[in-house]
Coordinates of C-alpha atoms in Angstrom, one line a residue:
M5 CA 29.6 171.4 265.3
V6 CA 32.7 173.6 264.5
R7 CA 35.1 173.8 261.5
A8 CA 38.5 172.5 262.0
L9 CA 41.6 171.2 260.1
L10 CA 42.0 167.5 260.7
C11 CA 45.1 165.4 260.3
R12 CA 43.9 161.6 259.9
Q13 CA 47.3 160.3 258.8
W14 CA 50.8 161.6 258.4
C15 CA 50.7 163.8 255.4
D16 CA 51.7 167.0 253.6
F17 CA 50.1 170.0 255.4
R18 CA 48.3 171.1 252.2
D19 CA 46.5 167.6 252.2
L20 CA 44.7 168.2 255.5
S21 CA 41.0 168.0 255.6
L22 CA 38.7 170.9 256.5
V23 CA 35.8 169.3 258.3
E24 CA 33.3 169.7 261.0
V25 CA 33.9 168.3 264.4
A26 CA 32.2 168.3 267.7
E27 CA 32.7 171.3 270.0
P28 CA 35.4 170.4 272.6
V29 CA 34.2 169.9 276.2
L30 CA 35.6 172.2 279.0
T31 CA 37.9 170.2 281.3
P32 CA 39.1 170.9 284.8
G33 CA 41.7 173.6 284.9
G34 CA 40.8 174.5 281.3
V35 CA 39.5 177.6 279.4
H36 CA 37.1 177.3 276.5
I37 CA 38.0 179.8 273.8
A38 CA 36.3 181.0 270.6
V39 CA 39.3 181.0 268.4
H40 CA 39.7 184.1 266.1
Y41 CA 43.3 183.7 264.8
A42 CA 45.9 181.0 264.9
G43 CA 49.6 181.2 263.9
L44 CA 51.1 179.0 261.3
G45 CA 54.8 178.2 261.0
F46 CA 57.3 175.6 259.6
A47 CA 56.9 173.4 262.6
H48 CA 53.3 172.6 261.7
S49 CA 54.3 171.1 258.6
L50 CA 56.6 168.8 260.5
V51 CA 54.0 167.9 263.0
V52 CA 51.4 166.7 260.4
A53 CA 54.2 164.7 258.5
G54 CA 55.2 162.9 261.6
K55 CA 58.6 164.5 261.6
Y56 CA 58.4 166.6 264.8
Q57 CA 60.0 165.6 268.1
V58 CA 56.5 165.1 269.6
Q59 CA 54.0 163.0 267.6
P60 CA 50.3 163.4 268.7
P61 CA 47.9 160.4 268.4
R62 CA 45.9 160.5 265.2
P63 CA 43.4 161.8 264.3
F64 CA 44.2 165.3 265.7
I65 CA 43.7 168.9 265.0
P66 CA 46.9 170.7 264.6
G67 CA 47.7 174.3 265.7
T68 CA 49.3 175.6 268.8
E69 CA 49.1 179.4 269.1
I70 CA 45.8 181.2 269.1
A71 CA 44.0 184.4 269.9
G72 CA 40.3 184.7 270.7
I73 CA 37.6 185.3 273.4
V74 CA 36.9 183.3 276.5
L75 CA 33.6 181.5 276.3
E76 CA 33.8 179.6 279.6
T77 CA 36.4 178.7 282.3
A78 CA 36.6 175.8 284.9
E79 CA 35.7 176.7 288.4
D80 CA 39.4 176.8 289.6
V81 CA 40.5 179.4 286.9
E82 CA 40.6 182.9 288.3
H83 CA 42.9 185.0 286.1
V84 CA 40.7 185.2 283.0
K85 CA 36.9 185.3 282.6
R86 CA 34.1 185.0 280.0
G87 CA 34.3 187.7 277.5
D88 CA 38.1 188.4 277.9
Q89 CA 40.3 188.7 274.8
V90 CA 43.1 186.2 275.3
L91 CA 46.3 184.8 273.8
A92 CA 47.0 181.1 274.4
T93 CA 49.1 178.1 273.6
V94 CA 47.7 174.6 273.2
D95 CA 49.3 171.2 272.6
W96 CA 47.1 170.6 269.6
G97 CA 43.7 171.9 268.6
G98 CA 44.4 175.5 267.5
F99 CA 43.1 175.2 263.9
A100 CA 39.5 174.9 265.0
E101 CA 36.8 177.5 265.8
R102 CA 36.7 176.4 269.3
T103 CA 39.4 174.9 271.6
V104 CA 40.1 174.3 275.3
A105 CA 43.5 175.5 276.6
P106 CA 45.1 174.8 279.9
A107 CA 44.8 177.8 282.2
E108 CA 48.5 178.0 282.7
T109 CA 49.1 178.9 279.0
V110 CA 46.2 181.5 278.6
Y111 CA 47.2 185.1 278.8
R112 CA 44.9 188.0 278.9
L113 CA 45.2 190.6 276.2
P114 CA 44.0 194.2 276.6
S115 CA 40.8 194.9 274.6
T116 CA 42.8 197.4 272.5
A117 CA 45.4 194.9 271.4
D118 CA 45.2 193.6 267.8
P119 CA 44.7 189.7 268.3
A120 CA 46.2 188.9 264.9
S121 CA 49.4 190.8 265.6
S122 CA 49.6 189.5 269.1
I123 CA 49.9 185.9 267.9
Q124 CA 53.4 186.6 267.4
L125 CA 54.0 186.9 271.1
A126 CA 52.7 183.4 271.9
T127 CA 55.7 181.4 270.7
S128 CA 58.0 183.7 268.5
Y129 CA 58.7 186.5 270.9
S130 CA 58.5 184.2 273.9
T131 CA 61.0 181.7 272.4
A132 CA 63.4 184.5 271.5
Y133 CA 63.1 186.3 275.0
A134 CA 63.4 183.1 277.0
A135 CA 66.4 181.7 274.9
L136 CA 68.3 185.1 275.0
T137 CA 67.6 185.8 278.8
W138 CA 66.9 182.5 280.6
R139 CA 69.6 180.5 278.7
A140 CA 72.2 182.8 277.0
R141 CA 71.8 185.5 279.7
I142 CA 72.7 188.0 277.1
E143 CA 74.3 191.4 278.4
E144 CA 74.2 194.9 277.1
Q145 CA 76.8 195.7 274.4
E146 CA 77.3 192.1 273.5
N147 CA 77.3 191.2 269.8
L148 CA 74.2 189.1 269.0
L149 CA 74.1 187.2 265.6
V150 CA 70.5 186.4 264.5
H151 CA 69.9 184.0 261.7
G152 CA 66.6 183.6 259.8
A153 CA 66.0 187.3 260.5
G154 CA 63.2 187.5 257.9
G155 CA 60.9 185.2 259.7
A156 CA 58.7 185.7 262.7
L157 CA 61.1 184.1 265.2
G158 CA 64.2 185.7 263.8
L159 CA 62.6 189.2 263.6
S160 CA 61.5 188.7 267.3
A161 CA 65.0 188.0 268.3
V162 CA 66.3 191.0 266.5
E163 CA 63.8 193.3 268.2
L164 CA 64.5 191.9 271.6
G165 CA 68.1 191.8 271.2
S166 CA 68.1 195.4 270.3
L167 CA 65.8 196.2 273.3
L168 CA 68.0 194.3 275.7
G169 CA 70.9 196.6 274.7
A170 CA 72.8 194.1 272.4
R171 CA 74.5 195.0 269.2
V172 CA 72.5 193.1 266.6
I173 CA 73.9 191.6 263.4
A174 CA 71.0 190.0 261.4
C175 CA 71.3 187.5 258.6
A176 CA 68.6 186.9 256.0
S177 CA 68.2 185.4 252.6
S178 CA 67.0 188.5 250.6
A179 CA 67.6 192.1 250.4
E180 CA 63.8 192.7 251.3
K181 CA 64.2 190.6 254.6
R182 CA 67.5 192.4 255.5
K183 CA 65.8 195.8 255.0
M184 CA 63.0 194.6 257.4
A185 CA 65.5 193.4 260.0
L186 CA 67.2 196.8 260.0
A187 CA 63.8 198.5 260.4
H188 CA 63.2 196.2 263.4
G189 CA 66.4 197.2 265.3
A190 CA 69.4 195.3 263.6
D191 CA 72.6 197.3 263.5
V192 CA 73.7 195.5 260.5
A193 CA 72.1 193.1 258.1
L194 CA 74.2 190.4 256.1
P195 CA 73.3 187.7 253.6
A196 CA 72.2 184.3 255.0
T197 CA 75.5 182.5 254.1
G198 CA 79.1 183.6 253.8
F199 CA 78.9 185.9 256.9
R200 CA 81.9 184.7 258.8
E201 CA 84.5 187.2 257.9
Q202 CA 82.0 190.1 257.8
V203 CA 81.1 189.2 261.4
K204 CA 84.7 189.1 262.4
T205 CA 85.3 192.5 260.8
L206 CA 82.2 194.1 262.4
T207 CA 83.3 193.0 265.8
N208 CA 87.0 194.0 265.5
G209 CA 88.1 190.3 265.1
R210 CA 86.3 189.0 268.2
G211 CA 83.2 187.4 266.7
A212 CA 79.6 187.0 267.9
D213 CA 79.1 186.7 271.7
V214 CA 75.7 185.0 271.3
V215 CA 74.3 183.3 268.2
F216 CA 70.5 182.8 267.8
D217 CA 70.0 180.0 265.3
P218 CA 66.7 178.8 264.1
V219 CA 68.2 177.5 260.8
G220 CA 70.8 174.8 261.5
G221 CA 72.7 172.9 258.9
D222 CA 75.5 175.0 257.2
V223 CA 74.5 178.1 259.0
F224 CA 75.3 176.5 262.4
D225 CA 78.5 175.1 261.1
E226 CA 79.7 178.6 259.9
S227 CA 78.5 180.3 263.0
L228 CA 80.7 178.3 265.3
R229 CA 83.6 179.8 263.3
A230 CA 82.2 183.3 263.6
M231 CA 82.0 183.3 267.4
A232 CA 83.9 185.0 270.1
P233 CA 85.9 183.0 272.7
E234 CA 83.5 181.9 275.5
G235 CA 80.5 182.7 273.1
R236 CA 77.1 181.0 273.5
I237 CA 75.1 179.5 270.6
L238 CA 71.4 178.8 270.7
P239 CA 70.0 176.2 268.4
V240 CA 66.4 176.8 268.5
G241 CA 65.3 175.0 265.2
F242 CA 66.4 173.4 262.1
A243 CA 64.5 175.3 259.2
S244 CA 67.3 174.3 256.7
G245 CA 66.3 170.7 257.1
R246 CA 69.6 169.4 258.5
I247 CA 70.5 168.9 262.0
P248 CA 74.2 169.7 262.4
R249 CA 76.9 167.6 263.9
I250 CA 78.8 169.6 266.6
P251 CA 82.5 169.7 266.1
A252 CA 83.7 169.3 269.7
N253 CA 87.2 170.5 268.9
I254 CA 86.0 173.9 268.0
V255 CA 83.8 174.1 271.0
L256 CA 86.7 173.0 273.2
V257 CA 89.4 175.4 271.9
K258 CA 87.0 178.4 271.9
N259 CA 85.3 177.6 275.2
I260 CA 82.0 177.9 273.4
S261 CA 78.7 177.0 275.1
V262 CA 76.0 175.3 273.0
L263 CA 72.7 176.0 274.8
G264 CA 69.8 174.1 273.3
F265 CA 66.4 175.7 273.8
Y266 CA 63.0 174.2 273.4
Y267 CA 60.3 176.5 274.5
G268 CA 57.7 173.7 274.3
S269 CA 59.1 172.1 277.4
Y270 CA 57.6 175.1 279.4
I271 CA 54.2 175.3 277.8
K272 CA 53.3 171.8 276.5
G273 CA 52.0 168.7 278.3
G274 CA 53.5 165.2 278.0
P275 CA 55.4 162.7 280.2
E276 CA 57.2 165.4 282.1
D277 CA 54.6 168.1 282.1
Q278 CA 56.3 171.3 283.3
R279 CA 53.4 173.7 282.8
G280 CA 52.4 174.1 286.5
R281 CA 55.9 174.7 287.7
S282 CA 56.7 177.0 284.9
A283 CA 53.5 179.0 284.8
P284 CA 54.7 181.9 287.1
K285 CA 57.7 182.4 285.2
V286 CA 56.0 182.2 281.8
Q287 CA 53.0 184.3 282.9
A288 CA 55.5 187.0 284.1
M289 CA 57.4 187.0 280.8
M290 CA 54.1 187.2 278.7
S291 CA 52.9 190.2 280.9
Q292 CA 56.2 191.9 280.0
L293 CA 55.9 191.2 276.3
I294 CA 52.4 192.3 276.1
G295 CA 53.3 195.4 277.9
W296 CA 56.2 196.2 275.6
M297 CA 53.8 195.6 272.6
Q298 CA 51.3 198.0 274.0
E299 CA 54.0 200.6 274.5
G300 CA 55.0 200.2 270.9
R301 CA 58.5 198.8 271.9
L302 CA 57.7 195.6 270.1
K303 CA 56.3 195.7 266.6
P304 CA 54.9 192.4 265.4
T305 CA 55.0 191.9 261.6
L306 CA 52.2 190.1 259.8
A307 CA 53.3 188.4 256.7
G308 CA 49.7 187.7 255.8
I309 CA 46.3 186.8 257.1
F310 CA 44.6 183.8 255.3
D311 CA 41.1 182.5 255.9
L312 CA 41.0 178.9 257.2
N313 CA 39.9 177.5 253.9
Q314 CA 43.2 179.1 252.4
Y315 CA 45.3 176.9 254.7
A316 CA 47.3 175.3 251.8
E317 CA 48.1 178.7 250.3
A318 CA 49.2 179.9 253.6
M319 CA 51.5 177.1 254.2
D320 CA 53.0 177.6 250.7
S321 CA 53.9 181.1 251.8
V322 CA 55.8 179.7 254.7
L323 CA 57.5 176.7 252.9
T324 CA 58.7 178.8 250.1
R325 CA 60.1 181.5 252.4
R326 CA 58.2 184.2 250.7
S327 CA 56.8 185.4 253.9
I328 CA 58.3 188.1 256.0
G329 CA 57.0 188.0 259.5
K330 CA 54.2 185.9 260.9
V331 CA 51.6 184.0 258.8
V332 CA 48.2 183.8 260.6
L333 CA 45.1 181.9 259.8
R334 CA 41.7 183.6 260.4
I335 CA 39.7 180.9 262.0
G336 CA 36.3 182.2 263.3
P337 CA 34.3 185.4 262.9
V338 CA 35.9 188.4 264.4

């Protein structure tokens, strides 16, 4: 038996049950992992409340991004072996001491890599990198406007935008978060709202070429009016709680491209499972990100590490937006 957080019915994340469940069974094409750390984010609160775009059958164990040690692999798995330190994504099941991940979304970590910090690569850095390069095709010297720059996803976009040669304008809700964004490569840091005119001034009247928006709501609306002609905006989440309605007239007259991006379509199962087709592209990206982290070019920021039995307190730090960087749960012995 292993410890796990269990969702029996749609509920507040803080009302989940910490229970003992049977250890998962290795499946074909799978990797059995002893989970040491798991990432926690806003999306997990939506999943267990039944408000996410994908709803797992109940009861289920939430958690999607993990780091740990390989216990066993299926016969057809070759790129990792027993004893390897790995990073992985799973559809569900991450908040448990043991889980089985599909081999396509398991990535070998160097033994010298810090597993807790590496969690940020699994979905935060990968979402930011894929959105900026695969979808927006950002170019050097372009003006990149990043919202939510105090969170793990926003900070990842700030670092990668700078690394890719863009001029980064970061928006965050507090002076402390703006200071952190500047330390991670932002050229300028602005308040989370009322940024339109400052963005225009900073870009000599042109506006932002690319907008990375995990917030939505009023921030998305204002961003459209702070964009350059032929700019690209990336809605990657709706942390504000409001999904914006897109004013087509502004999109039309400014030749703006609205480029939706959902990283889960590359790494999750479901009716249109793309993991096999996407695996080479995703594995190459993850190798690049892990390499940059090892070289010190990416600097994951841990907002805090909480023991598994502190899951309610950990989610509080996410929902109250006190956290700067990635919140991580310590699942098993390290």
